[in-house]
């Protein structure tokens, strides 16, 4: 995901949904999709649009948002559908600023540990036995774009959690208290090894904050003495890069 570098033509659907409110393109992704912000402040909504693709499963994301809402601050659904521009979902905005907004990127020393604590909060809050969604290595095989022939061991019991599914830094919001205030882009949430989430989280630290932040992130995530398997983490990084 990245912040659009050039102005973008606003699709007719977005203009219609905005009904005269201010519209701004806030994110683009590698699939050719764009997220648009409608309105400002606490009343803002977001429309995520993209081409039909297995990684952009509107039905699956709606189901996950509905399940997650009982446990964590996640967006609530406003509307969704598909048209000539692709598929789309409109959700209510959450309090806080994007973790990679300029104000946060230039304040990395407290923000990066907050992201570690936020991901740990996500994992600790969700009941694995009640989660109907899967994000195991096997379930991800159909999304591989590049060869991946490395065997990843089955997760140890203490590492089985409900994963975010795309724990890159931009999918976390930072509140006024400096802690994570919300979670977004949850279309792949499911049960998996926690290292599967840690992989994109630490990868995106380098993309968004620069090198040298992995230890600060993992120290915050593991504040209670949990141990991260660095070799296993590297395998999940390779899997992420193969998708």
GROMACS .gro file of C-alpha atoms in nm:
model
  243
    1UNK     CA    1   0.000   0.000   0.000
    2UNK     CA    2   0.115   0.354  -0.067
    3UNK     CA    3  -0.006   0.711  -0.059
    4UNK     CA    4  -0.105   0.825  -0.411
    5UNK     CA    5   0.169   1.045  -0.555
    6UNK     CA    6  -0.047   1.202  -0.827
    7UNK     CA    7  -0.407   1.327  -0.840
    8UNK     CA    8  -0.655   1.058  -0.945
    9UNK     CA    9  -0.979   1.084  -1.135
   10UNK     CA   10  -1.264   1.019  -0.893
   11UNK     CA   11  -1.489   0.733  -1.008
   12UNK     CA   12  -1.855   0.810  -1.060
   13UNK     CA   13  -1.949   0.567  -0.785
   14UNK     CA   14  -1.739   0.753  -0.529
   15UNK     CA   15  -1.884   1.088  -0.632
   16UNK     CA   16  -2.232   0.945  -0.601
   17UNK     CA   17  -2.163   0.799  -0.257
   18UNK     CA   18  -1.998   1.122  -0.142
   19UNK     CA   19  -2.307   1.329  -0.226
   20UNK     CA   20  -2.113   1.653  -0.236
   21UNK     CA   21  -1.873   1.582   0.050
   22UNK     CA   22  -1.499   1.626   0.010
   23UNK     CA   23  -1.327   1.325  -0.155
   24UNK     CA   24  -0.960   1.234  -0.136
   25UNK     CA   25  -0.761   0.932  -0.256
   26UNK     CA   26  -0.566   0.813   0.049
   27UNK     CA   27  -0.420   0.472  -0.047
   28UNK     CA   28  -0.337   0.262  -0.350
   29UNK     CA   29  -0.239  -0.104  -0.356
   30UNK     CA   30  -0.054  -0.343  -0.582
   31UNK     CA   31  -0.377  -0.489  -0.718
   32UNK     CA   32  -0.477  -0.160  -0.880
   33UNK     CA   33  -0.721  -0.065  -0.607
   34UNK     CA   34  -0.769   0.271  -0.438
   35UNK     CA   35  -0.911   0.374  -0.102
   36UNK     CA   36  -1.102   0.703  -0.099
   37UNK     CA   37  -1.185   0.914   0.204
   38UNK     CA   38  -1.525   1.080   0.205
   39UNK     CA   39  -1.576   1.372   0.441
   40UNK     CA   40  -1.344   1.480   0.721
   41UNK     CA   41  -1.292   1.440   1.093
   42UNK     CA   42  -1.496   1.201   1.303
   43UNK     CA   43  -1.767   1.174   1.036
   44UNK     CA   44  -1.538   1.051   0.759
   45UNK     CA   45  -1.607   0.729   0.568
   46UNK     CA   46  -1.381   0.525   0.343
   47UNK     CA   47  -1.453   0.349   0.014
   48UNK     CA   48  -1.210   0.077  -0.088
   49UNK     CA   49  -1.237  -0.012  -0.458
   50UNK     CA   50  -1.050  -0.261  -0.669
   51UNK     CA   51  -1.068  -0.517  -0.948
   52UNK     CA   52  -1.226  -0.853  -0.876
   53UNK     CA   53  -0.946  -1.064  -0.728
   54UNK     CA   54  -0.913  -1.344  -0.468
   55UNK     CA   55  -0.723  -1.102  -0.241
   56UNK     CA   56  -1.010  -0.853  -0.253
   57UNK     CA   57  -1.298  -1.063  -0.126
   58UNK     CA   58  -1.577  -0.824  -0.026
   59UNK     CA   59  -1.803  -1.095   0.116
   60UNK     CA   60  -1.520  -1.239   0.323
   61UNK     CA   61  -1.421  -0.898   0.459
   62UNK     CA   62  -1.778  -0.815   0.560
   63UNK     CA   63  -1.808  -1.147   0.744
   64UNK     CA   64  -1.482  -1.084   0.926
   65UNK     CA   65  -1.574  -0.728   1.025
   66UNK     CA   66  -1.901  -0.854   1.168
   67UNK     CA   67  -1.722  -1.119   1.377
   68UNK     CA   68  -1.435  -0.894   1.488
   69UNK     CA   69  -1.659  -0.608   1.603
   70UNK     CA   70  -1.742  -0.792   1.925
   71UNK     CA   71  -1.378  -0.790   2.033
   72UNK     CA   72  -1.184  -0.503   1.876
   73UNK     CA   73  -1.228  -0.155   1.721
   74UNK     CA   74  -1.280  -0.227   1.351
   75UNK     CA   75  -1.473  -0.038   1.081
   76UNK     CA   76  -1.848  -0.083   1.055
   77UNK     CA   77  -2.008  -0.148   0.718
   78UNK     CA   78  -2.204   0.128   0.542
   79UNK     CA   79  -2.256  -0.024   0.195
   80UNK     CA   80  -2.089  -0.241  -0.067
   81UNK     CA   81  -2.133  -0.364  -0.422
   82UNK     CA   82  -1.977  -0.395  -0.765
   83UNK     CA   83  -1.996  -0.205  -1.092
   84UNK     CA   84  -1.786  -0.135  -1.403
   85UNK     CA   85  -1.504  -0.002  -1.183
   86UNK     CA   86  -1.479  -0.327  -0.985
   87UNK     CA   87  -1.587  -0.424  -0.635
   88UNK     CA   88  -1.613  -0.180  -0.346
   89UNK     CA   89  -1.687  -0.153   0.023
   90UNK     CA   90  -1.775   0.161   0.222
   91UNK     CA   91  -1.704   0.170   0.595
   92UNK     CA   92  -1.719   0.422   0.877
   93UNK     CA   93  -1.395   0.587   0.980
   94UNK     CA   94  -1.236   0.509   1.317
   95UNK     CA   95  -1.071   0.749   1.562
   96UNK     CA   96  -0.700   0.804   1.516
   97UNK     CA   97  -0.450   0.870   1.240
   98UNK     CA   98  -0.292   0.617   1.009
   99UNK     CA   99   0.024   0.470   1.160
  100UNK     CA  100   0.226   0.586   0.860
  101UNK     CA  101   0.084   0.937   0.841
  102UNK     CA  102   0.370   1.190   0.836
  103UNK     CA  103   0.312   1.288   1.201
  104UNK     CA  104   0.368   0.925   1.304
  105UNK     CA  105   0.655   0.840   1.070
  106UNK     CA  106   0.854   1.132   1.210
  107UNK     CA  107   0.776   1.012   1.563
  108UNK     CA  108   0.889   0.652   1.517
  109UNK     CA  109   1.049   0.600   1.858
  110UNK     CA  110   0.714   0.578   2.042
  111UNK     CA  111   0.499   0.473   1.743
  112UNK     CA  112   0.689   0.155   1.651
  113UNK     CA  113   0.658   0.000   2.000
  114UNK     CA  114   0.292   0.103   2.002
  115UNK     CA  115   0.247  -0.097   1.682
  116UNK     CA  116   0.406  -0.398   1.849
  117UNK     CA  117   0.172  -0.367   2.145
  118UNK     CA  118  -0.121  -0.315   1.910
  119UNK     CA  119  -0.057  -0.635   1.717
  120UNK     CA  120  -0.016  -0.828   2.041
  121UNK     CA  121  -0.346  -0.682   2.163
  122UNK     CA  122  -0.510  -0.802   1.841
  123UNK     CA  123  -0.376  -1.155   1.890
  124UNK     CA  124  -0.462  -1.172   2.260
  125UNK     CA  125  -0.816  -1.037   2.222
  126UNK     CA  126  -0.955  -1.293   1.978
  127UNK     CA  127  -1.076  -1.643   2.073
  128UNK     CA  128  -0.915  -1.897   1.842
  129UNK     CA  129  -1.176  -2.165   1.915
  130UNK     CA  130  -1.459  -1.933   1.808
  131UNK     CA  131  -1.298  -1.800   1.490
  132UNK     CA  132  -1.460  -1.939   1.172
  133UNK     CA  133  -1.182  -1.813   0.943
  134UNK     CA  134  -0.856  -1.976   0.836
  135UNK     CA  135  -0.528  -1.817   0.727
  136UNK     CA  136  -0.305  -2.121   0.748
  137UNK     CA  137  -0.014  -2.183   0.513
  138UNK     CA  138  -0.232  -2.431   0.323
  139UNK     CA  139  -0.512  -2.179   0.273
  140UNK     CA  140  -0.268  -1.929   0.122
  141UNK     CA  141  -0.126  -2.162  -0.143
  142UNK     CA  142  -0.372  -2.049  -0.412
  143UNK     CA  143  -0.248  -1.688  -0.381
  144UNK     CA  144   0.118  -1.761  -0.450
  145UNK     CA  145   0.254  -1.563  -0.744
  146UNK     CA  146   0.608  -1.697  -0.712
  147UNK     CA  147   0.742  -2.048  -0.644
  148UNK     CA  148   0.759  -2.138  -0.275
  149UNK     CA  149   0.888  -2.484  -0.198
  150UNK     CA  150   1.005  -2.434   0.160
  151UNK     CA  151   0.828  -2.640   0.425
  152UNK     CA  152   0.693  -2.436   0.717
  153UNK     CA  153   0.635  -2.641   1.032
  154UNK     CA  154   0.292  -2.663   1.191
  155UNK     CA  155   0.244  -2.392   1.454
  156UNK     CA  156   0.317  -2.467   1.817
  157UNK     CA  157   0.011  -2.438   2.039
  158UNK     CA  158   0.126  -2.116   2.206
  159UNK     CA  159   0.168  -1.949   1.868
  160UNK     CA  160  -0.177  -2.029   1.727
  161UNK     CA  161  -0.376  -1.703   1.722
  162UNK     CA  162  -0.633  -1.523   1.512
  163UNK     CA  163  -0.412  -1.327   1.275
  164UNK     CA  164  -0.492  -0.992   1.115
  165UNK     CA  165  -0.392  -1.129   0.775
  166UNK     CA  166  -0.231  -0.808   0.650
  167UNK     CA  167  -0.051  -0.665   0.951
  168UNK     CA  168   0.143  -0.404   0.754
  169UNK     CA  169   0.183  -0.078   0.946
  170UNK     CA  170  -0.073   0.124   0.742
  171UNK     CA  171  -0.351  -0.107   0.861
  172UNK     CA  172  -0.320   0.021   1.218
  173UNK     CA  173  -0.445   0.354   1.352
  174UNK     CA  174  -0.275   0.554   1.627
  175UNK     CA  175  -0.494   0.736   1.879
  176UNK     CA  176  -0.434   1.059   2.068
  177UNK     CA  177  -0.288   0.857   2.357
  178UNK     CA  178  -0.016   0.718   2.130
  179UNK     CA  179  -0.152   0.363   2.129
  180UNK     CA  180  -0.324   0.169   1.851
  181UNK     CA  181  -0.686   0.280   1.832
  182UNK     CA  182  -0.818   0.064   1.549
  183UNK     CA  183  -0.752  -0.200   1.286
  184UNK     CA  184  -0.844  -0.191   0.915
  185UNK     CA  185  -0.814  -0.395   0.593
  186UNK     CA  186  -0.925  -0.721   0.751
  187UNK     CA  187  -1.023  -0.930   0.451
  188UNK     CA  188  -0.773  -1.208   0.531
  189UNK     CA  189  -0.817  -1.237   0.908
  190UNK     CA  190  -0.801  -1.599   1.023
  191UNK     CA  191  -0.639  -1.857   1.247
  192UNK     CA  192  -0.268  -1.905   1.185
  193UNK     CA  193   0.075  -1.897   1.346
  194UNK     CA  194   0.144  -1.553   1.500
  195UNK     CA  195   0.468  -1.541   1.299
  196UNK     CA  196   0.254  -1.513   0.984
  197UNK     CA  197   0.140  -1.169   1.105
  198UNK     CA  198   0.478  -1.067   1.242
  199UNK     CA  199   0.630  -1.116   0.897
  200UNK     CA  200   0.450  -0.831   0.713
  201UNK     CA  201   0.461  -0.621   1.029
  202UNK     CA  202   0.841  -0.620   1.048
  203UNK     CA  203   0.881  -0.601   0.671
  204UNK     CA  204   0.672  -0.287   0.653
  205UNK     CA  205   0.870  -0.121   0.931
  206UNK     CA  206   1.156  -0.090   0.685
  207UNK     CA  207   0.929   0.037   0.409
  208UNK     CA  208   0.763   0.299   0.627
  209UNK     CA  209   1.005   0.393   0.906
  210UNK     CA  210   1.344   0.289   0.770
  211UNK     CA  211   1.587   0.024   0.887
  212UNK     CA  212   1.661  -0.065   1.246
  213UNK     CA  213   1.316  -0.083   1.408
  214UNK     CA  214   1.254  -0.458   1.421
  215UNK     CA  215   1.395  -0.511   1.771
  216UNK     CA  216   1.190  -0.225   1.917
  217UNK     CA  217   0.874  -0.366   1.761
  218UNK     CA  218   0.936  -0.724   1.874
  219UNK     CA  219   1.039  -0.616   2.225
  220UNK     CA  220   0.705  -0.441   2.266
  221UNK     CA  221   0.516  -0.735   2.118
  222UNK     CA  222   0.696  -0.976   2.353
  223UNK     CA  223   0.688  -0.756   2.665
  224UNK     CA  224   0.557  -1.044   2.880
  225UNK     CA  225   0.847  -1.273   2.789
  226UNK     CA  226   0.700  -1.442   2.482
  227UNK     CA  227   0.975  -1.565   2.248
  228UNK     CA  228   0.969  -1.506   1.874
  229UNK     CA  229   1.138  -1.771   1.659
  230UNK     CA  230   1.354  -1.562   1.424
  231UNK     CA  231   1.414  -1.854   1.186
  232UNK     CA  232   1.041  -1.921   1.159
  233UNK     CA  233   0.977  -1.551   1.114
  234UNK     CA  234   1.215  -1.553   0.818
  235UNK     CA  235   1.023  -1.841   0.659
  236UNK     CA  236   0.699  -1.647   0.688
  237UNK     CA  237   0.867  -1.341   0.538
  238UNK     CA  238   0.964  -1.555   0.240
  239UNK     CA  239   0.607  -1.682   0.211
  240UNK     CA  240   0.472  -1.325   0.223
  241UNK     CA  241   0.712  -1.219  -0.050
  242UNK     CA  242   0.601  -1.514  -0.266
  243UNK     CA  243   0.240  -1.395  -0.267
   0.00000   0.00000   0.00000
